[in-house]
Amino acid sequence: MSIKILHIDSNNPILWQQLEDAGFENHADFKSSKEEIEAKIQDYNGIVIRSRFKIDKTFLDKATNLQFIARVGAGLESIDCDYAEAKGIHLIAAPEGNRNAVAEHSLGVILSLFNNLNQADAEIKAGHWNRESNRGHELNGKTVGIIGYGNMGKAFAKKLRGFEVDVIFHDILENIGDENAQQVSLQELQQKADVLSLHLPWTPETDKMVNTDFINAFAKPFWIINTSRGKNIVTADLVEAMKAKKILGAGLDVLEYEKLSFETLFQDKNTPEAFQYLLEAKNALLTPHIAGWTFESHERLAQVIVDKIKAVYSK
C-alpha cells in the first residue's frame, strides 16, 4: 500500500526527494486553512509540518488514517501529543537536527553580551569612539547554569569546553550528568550561576517559569539567555529585574509575544511596554527565533525527519 504524506510547510528539498525515492507518495498544500486541511486529511497516512497551525483534537479526529506526524523542528508543543499517541499515531521531531546551531548561537550571544559587541558596533557606526563604557567581562572563571539538559542543553555544554568555566545544569530527569556538565538542584544552580541559559520545551510546568520569584532566588546578578520558548519568561518581570540590575543582560532569541507559527512577532499591533524597553536597552540582544536556523541545520533537520519516517516503516 502506498503511504500518502501531506506536506503543509515548505522544507529543504531533500526531505521531499528522499521520501519519494523511498516509495512514499508526497502531496503539498502550503496555503489552505486548517479547516480546509481537515476536510481532506482522512486521505493521508502522514503529515509533515513546521508550525503552521496546531494539531488539536478536532484535527486528529478527522485524520482517521493518520499513522505519523513529523514536525521539522525540535519541539512538539503545537501537537496534542497525548491524544495523538492514544490514537496510535507516531510523533516525530528532529532536535538532533538543529542542536549544534542552537549551541553555537547561544555561545555567540554570551560573548556578544559580555563584550558589548553589538553596542560598540552601533556606536562606532554612529561616529562614537567609546572605550571605557564598552569595557567587557571575561567568560573565564564564571559559572554557567543550564536549565534543560536534552539535545540543546548538552550541545551547548559541549561548546563551553575550553572556556575554563564551570558548567552546571538542572533537569527534571535524574542522573544525566556527563563530562561536560554537573547536575545540580535548581536551588544550587540559583546560588552559583553567573549565566543562565534556558533549553526547555514549553509545557504547563515551564510556562512563565522565569518570573520575579524565580529571578530573585538567584544569589548573584546574572545574565540570561533564552533560545527555547518565549513564554518560559515573563517579560515584564525580566525587564524589572534588568532595571534593578539583578539581570545584567538578556539575550533573547524568542519572545513571549510570538505567535505559535513563529512567523510574526505580535498577537496584535500594540507594542508591549516591556518589549519597548528591550528595544532600547543596550544590554539586551534580540534575534528573531533564528538560533537553530542555519543553512546547515535546514538540511540536517530534513535528513533527520526522513530517516525517522523511514524507520517507522522498517520495523
Short mmCIF file of C-alpha atoms in Angstrom, two decimals:
data_model
loop_
_atom_site.label_atom_id
_atom_site.label_comp_id
_atom_site.label_asym_id
_atom_site.label_seq_id
_atom_site.Cartn_x
_atom_site.Cartn_y
_atom_site.Cartn_z
CA MET A 1 0.00 0.00 0.00
CA SER A 2 1.29 3.47 -0.90
CA ILE A 3 1.90 5.72 2.10
CA LYS A 4 0.46 9.16 1.31
CA ILE A 5 2.12 12.11 3.01
CA LEU A 6 0.78 15.66 3.14
CA HIS A 7 3.38 18.41 3.50
CA ILE A 8 1.80 21.61 4.84
CA ASP A 9 5.03 23.64 5.20
CA SER A 10 7.95 24.05 2.83
CA ASN A 11 11.21 22.41 3.86
CA ASN A 12 14.59 21.54 2.43
CA PRO A 13 14.06 19.75 -0.93
CA ILE A 14 15.95 16.65 0.22
CA LEU A 15 13.04 15.77 2.50
CA TRP A 16 10.57 15.50 -0.39
CA GLN A 17 13.08 13.88 -2.77
CA GLN A 18 14.32 11.21 -0.38
CA LEU A 19 10.80 10.27 0.69
CA GLU A 20 9.79 9.98 -2.97
CA ASP A 21 12.86 7.86 -3.70
CA ALA A 22 11.89 5.60 -0.80
CA GLY A 23 8.46 4.97 -2.32
CA PHE A 24 6.30 7.39 -0.35
CA GLU A 25 3.63 9.44 -2.14
CA ASN A 26 4.11 13.16 -1.47
CA HIS A 27 1.44 15.85 -1.66
CA ALA A 28 1.85 19.54 -0.77
CA ASP A 29 -0.59 22.18 0.44
CA PHE A 30 1.08 25.28 1.81
CA LYS A 31 -1.86 27.68 1.55
CA SER A 32 -5.13 26.06 2.64
CA SER A 33 -6.64 26.91 6.01
CA LYS A 34 -6.64 24.47 8.89
CA GLU A 35 -10.32 23.74 8.21
CA GLU A 36 -9.61 23.03 4.55
CA ILE A 37 -6.79 20.68 5.51
CA GLU A 38 -9.09 18.94 8.00
CA ALA A 39 -11.59 18.31 5.22
CA LYS A 40 -9.13 16.09 3.35
CA ILE A 41 -6.76 14.81 6.00
CA GLN A 42 -8.53 11.45 6.14
CA ASP A 43 -6.89 10.68 2.78
CA TYR A 44 -3.38 10.77 4.25
CA ASN A 45 -1.23 8.44 6.31
CA GLY A 46 1.34 11.01 7.33
CA ILE A 47 1.71 14.75 7.71
CA VAL A 48 4.89 16.87 7.71
CA ILE A 49 4.65 20.24 9.46
CA ARG A 50 6.74 23.00 10.97
CA SER A 51 4.50 25.34 12.98
CA ARG A 52 1.73 26.49 10.65
CA PHE A 53 -1.14 25.62 12.96
CA LYS A 54 -1.95 23.50 15.99
CA ILE A 55 -2.71 19.82 15.53
CA ASP A 56 -5.54 19.53 18.07
CA LYS A 57 -8.25 17.00 18.92
CA THR A 58 -10.55 18.29 16.20
CA PHE A 59 -7.86 17.80 13.59
CA LEU A 60 -6.87 14.38 14.91
CA ASP A 61 -10.47 13.14 14.98
CA LYS A 62 -10.75 13.91 11.28
CA ALA A 63 -7.38 12.28 10.49
CA THR A 64 -8.79 8.76 10.61
CA ASN A 65 -5.95 7.17 8.63
CA LEU A 66 -3.05 9.12 10.06
CA GLN A 67 -0.06 7.00 11.08
CA PHE A 68 2.52 9.65 11.85
CA ILE A 69 3.03 13.38 12.38
CA ALA A 70 6.53 14.66 11.63
CA ARG A 71 7.49 18.13 12.85
CA VAL A 72 10.57 19.59 11.21
CA GLY A 73 11.85 21.19 14.40
CA ALA A 74 12.87 20.42 17.94
CA GLY A 75 9.59 20.50 19.86
CA LEU A 76 6.10 19.07 19.61
CA GLU A 77 4.15 21.68 21.58
CA SER A 78 1.96 22.51 18.58
CA ILE A 79 0.55 18.97 18.72
CA ASP A 80 -1.86 17.42 21.23
CA CYS A 81 0.66 14.66 21.87
CA ASP A 82 -1.34 12.66 24.43
CA TYR A 83 -4.40 12.46 22.18
CA ALA A 84 -2.31 11.59 19.13
CA GLU A 85 -0.46 8.83 20.95
CA ALA A 86 -3.76 7.46 22.30
CA LYS A 87 -4.77 7.05 18.66
CA GLY A 88 -1.57 5.16 17.90
CA ILE A 89 -0.03 7.94 15.85
CA HIS A 90 3.78 8.11 15.75
CA LEU A 91 5.15 11.52 16.74
CA ILE A 92 8.42 12.55 15.13
CA ALA A 93 10.60 15.58 15.86
CA ALA A 94 14.18 16.47 14.98
CA PRO A 95 16.01 18.08 17.90
CA GLU A 96 19.20 16.40 16.69
CA GLY A 97 18.95 18.47 13.51
CA ASN A 98 19.48 21.92 14.97
CA ARG A 99 21.10 21.32 18.35
CA ASN A 100 24.54 22.37 17.10
CA ALA A 101 23.14 25.57 15.60
CA VAL A 102 21.39 26.46 18.86
CA ALA A 103 24.55 25.76 20.85
CA GLU A 104 26.71 27.97 18.64
CA HIS A 105 24.12 30.76 18.70
CA SER A 106 23.91 30.62 22.50
CA LEU A 107 27.66 30.90 22.80
CA GLY A 108 27.74 33.80 20.38
CA VAL A 109 25.07 35.64 22.36
CA ILE A 110 27.00 35.28 25.62
CA LEU A 111 30.23 36.54 24.08
CA SER A 112 28.44 39.48 22.47
CA LEU A 113 26.72 40.49 25.71
CA PHE A 114 29.90 40.11 27.77
CA ASN A 115 31.91 42.26 25.37
CA ASN A 116 29.24 44.79 24.30
CA LEU A 117 29.88 43.86 20.67
CA ASN A 118 26.54 45.00 19.27
CA GLN A 119 26.54 48.21 21.28
CA ALA A 120 30.14 49.06 20.36
CA ASP A 121 29.46 48.35 16.68
CA ALA A 122 26.43 50.66 16.66
CA GLU A 123 28.38 53.42 18.40
CA ILE A 124 31.31 53.22 16.00
CA LYS A 125 28.93 53.41 13.04
CA ALA A 126 27.34 56.48 14.63
CA GLY A 127 30.77 58.12 14.90
CA HIS A 128 31.46 57.50 18.59
CA TRP A 129 34.71 56.01 19.97
CA ASN A 130 33.75 54.86 23.48
CA ARG A 131 36.24 52.52 25.09
CA GLU A 132 35.57 52.72 28.82
CA SER A 133 31.77 52.36 28.54
CA ASN A 134 32.35 49.23 26.46
CA ARG A 135 34.77 47.55 28.84
CA GLY A 136 33.77 43.87 28.79
CA HIS A 137 33.68 40.82 31.02
CA GLU A 138 35.54 37.54 30.55
CA LEU A 139 33.72 34.23 30.48
CA ASN A 140 36.73 32.56 32.10
CA GLY A 141 36.03 31.63 35.72
CA LYS A 142 32.27 32.14 35.51
CA THR A 143 29.62 29.54 36.30
CA VAL A 144 27.15 28.82 33.51
CA GLY A 145 23.87 27.29 34.60
CA ILE A 146 21.75 25.41 32.07
CA ILE A 147 18.12 24.52 32.68
CA GLY A 148 17.04 21.67 30.43
CA TYR A 149 19.70 19.10 29.57
CA GLY A 150 18.33 17.49 26.45
CA ASN A 151 19.74 17.78 22.94
CA MET A 152 20.16 21.56 23.08
CA GLY A 153 21.48 21.83 26.63
CA LYS A 154 24.01 19.07 26.08
CA ALA A 155 25.23 20.57 22.82
CA PHE A 156 25.68 23.97 24.50
CA ALA A 157 27.61 22.47 27.42
CA LYS A 158 29.93 20.76 24.94
CA LYS A 159 30.62 24.09 23.21
CA LEU A 160 31.65 25.62 26.53
CA ARG A 161 34.57 23.22 26.90
CA GLY A 162 37.81 25.14 26.57
CA PHE A 163 36.42 28.36 28.04
CA GLU A 164 37.50 27.42 31.57
CA VAL A 165 34.04 27.85 33.02
CA ASP A 166 32.10 25.73 35.49
CA VAL A 167 29.02 24.28 33.80
CA ILE A 168 26.11 23.08 35.92
CA PHE A 169 22.60 22.14 34.93
CA HIS A 170 19.17 21.32 36.30
CA ASP A 171 16.74 18.91 34.67
CA ILE A 172 13.60 17.03 35.72
CA LEU A 173 15.32 13.77 34.74
CA GLU A 174 17.79 12.39 37.26
CA ASN A 175 21.38 11.16 36.81
CA ILE A 176 22.01 12.55 33.33
CA GLY A 177 25.22 14.45 34.03
CA ASP A 178 28.22 13.87 31.78
CA GLU A 179 31.81 15.00 31.29
CA ASN A 180 30.59 18.44 30.14
CA ALA A 181 28.30 19.46 32.99
CA GLN A 182 27.41 18.60 36.58
CA GLN A 183 23.78 18.04 37.52
CA VAL A 184 22.57 20.08 40.50
CA SER A 185 19.32 21.07 42.16
CA LEU A 186 17.57 24.21 40.97
CA GLN A 187 18.41 25.83 44.30
CA GLU A 188 22.14 25.13 43.88
CA LEU A 189 22.07 26.44 40.33
CA GLN A 190 20.44 29.64 41.56
CA GLN A 191 23.13 30.02 44.21
CA LYS A 192 26.08 29.58 41.84
CA ALA A 193 25.20 30.71 38.32
CA ASP A 194 26.60 33.86 36.70
CA VAL A 195 24.88 32.98 33.43
CA LEU A 196 21.56 31.21 32.95
CA SER A 197 20.75 29.55 29.63
CA LEU A 198 17.30 28.09 29.01
CA HIS A 199 16.93 24.98 26.84
CA LEU A 200 13.40 23.97 27.72
CA PRO A 201 10.24 22.93 25.93
CA TRP A 202 7.10 24.98 26.51
CA THR A 203 4.89 22.95 28.85
CA PRO A 204 2.42 23.78 31.64
CA GLU A 205 5.34 23.34 34.06
CA THR A 206 7.69 25.72 32.22
CA ASP A 207 5.11 28.33 31.18
CA LYS A 208 6.05 31.67 32.83
CA MET A 209 8.67 29.82 34.87
CA VAL A 210 11.12 32.73 34.89
CA ASN A 211 9.19 35.29 36.94
CA THR A 212 10.07 37.69 39.74
CA ASP A 213 10.26 35.00 42.43
CA PHE A 214 12.43 32.78 40.22
CA ILE A 215 14.80 35.64 39.39
CA ASN A 216 15.08 36.86 42.98
CA ALA A 217 16.08 33.36 44.11
CA PHE A 218 19.45 33.84 42.37
CA ALA A 219 22.21 34.75 44.80
CA LYS A 220 24.11 36.93 42.33
CA PRO A 221 23.22 39.29 39.50
CA PHE A 222 23.31 37.24 36.30
CA TRP A 223 22.99 37.23 32.54
CA ILE A 224 20.16 35.27 30.93
CA ILE A 225 19.99 33.58 27.52
CA ASN A 226 16.77 32.15 26.09
CA THR A 227 16.84 30.13 22.87
CA SER A 228 13.98 27.82 23.87
CA ARG A 229 10.45 29.25 24.03
CA GLY A 230 9.42 32.83 24.71
CA LYS A 231 6.58 32.00 27.06
CA ASN A 232 9.01 30.43 29.51
CA ILE A 233 9.84 34.01 30.63
CA VAL A 234 7.54 36.71 31.97
CA THR A 235 8.96 39.62 30.01
CA ALA A 236 7.65 42.31 32.34
CA ASP A 237 9.36 40.62 35.31
CA LEU A 238 12.56 40.25 33.30
CA VAL A 239 12.56 43.95 32.49
CA GLU A 240 12.02 44.95 36.11
CA ALA A 241 15.00 42.77 37.08
CA MET A 242 17.11 44.42 34.36
CA LYS A 243 16.16 47.85 35.67
CA ALA A 244 17.18 46.74 39.18
CA LYS A 245 20.44 45.30 37.77
CA LYS A 246 19.55 41.86 39.12
CA ILE A 247 19.80 40.73 35.50
CA LEU A 248 22.93 42.16 33.89
CA GLY A 249 21.98 41.40 30.32
CA ALA A 250 19.50 39.37 28.29
CA GLY A 251 19.97 37.53 25.02
CA LEU A 252 16.54 36.59 23.72
CA ASP A 253 16.06 34.61 20.53
CA VAL A 254 12.42 34.00 21.48
CA LEU A 255 9.76 36.27 22.95
CA GLU A 256 6.52 35.59 24.78
CA TYR A 257 4.73 37.75 22.19
CA GLU A 258 5.44 35.37 19.31
CA LYS A 259 2.57 33.62 17.64
CA LEU A 260 2.65 29.83 17.51
CA SER A 261 3.68 29.89 13.86
CA PHE A 262 6.79 31.94 14.77
CA GLU A 263 6.28 33.89 11.54
CA THR A 264 5.15 37.19 13.08
CA LEU A 265 6.02 38.87 16.33
CA PHE A 266 2.94 40.29 17.96
CA GLN A 267 -0.52 38.95 18.68
CA ASP A 268 -1.80 42.46 17.95
CA LYS A 269 -0.46 45.80 16.71
CA ASN A 270 0.35 47.24 20.13
CA THR A 271 3.97 47.18 21.28
CA PRO A 272 4.02 45.95 24.89
CA GLU A 273 5.75 48.34 27.31
CA ALA A 274 8.22 45.68 28.43
CA PHE A 275 9.20 44.94 24.85
CA GLN A 276 9.70 48.63 24.14
CA TYR A 277 12.21 48.69 26.99
CA LEU A 278 14.10 45.75 25.46
CA LEU A 279 14.19 47.50 22.09
CA GLU A 280 16.01 50.43 23.67
CA ALA A 281 18.17 48.59 26.23
CA LYS A 282 21.88 48.41 25.42
CA ASN A 283 22.23 45.20 27.44
CA ALA A 284 19.50 43.34 25.52
CA LEU A 285 20.35 41.35 22.42
CA LEU A 286 17.31 40.27 20.41
CA THR A 287 17.12 37.88 17.45
CA PRO A 288 14.04 36.61 15.55
CA HIS A 289 13.92 32.93 16.57
CA ILE A 290 16.96 32.03 14.48
CA ALA A 291 19.13 30.12 16.96
CA GLY A 292 18.51 26.86 15.13
CA TRP A 293 18.03 28.50 11.74
CA THR A 294 21.26 27.89 9.82
CA PHE A 295 21.83 26.66 6.30
CA GLU A 296 23.36 23.51 7.74
CA SER A 297 20.51 22.85 10.18
CA HIS A 298 17.95 23.38 7.41
CA GLU A 299 19.37 20.35 5.62
CA ARG A 300 20.11 18.38 8.78
CA LEU A 301 16.56 18.78 10.11
CA ALA A 302 15.14 17.45 6.86
CA GLN A 303 17.51 14.49 6.88
CA VAL A 304 16.63 13.54 10.46
CA ILE A 305 12.91 13.62 9.60
CA VAL A 306 13.43 11.45 6.52
CA ASP A 307 15.43 8.91 8.48
CA LYS A 308 12.85 8.74 11.27
CA ILE A 309 9.90 8.36 8.90
CA LYS A 310 11.67 5.54 7.08
CA ALA A 311 12.44 3.92 10.44
CA VAL A 312 8.73 3.83 11.32
CA TYR A 313 8.06 1.65 8.28
CA SER A 314 11.14 -0.54 8.55
CA LYS A 315 10.08 -2.14 11.84
#
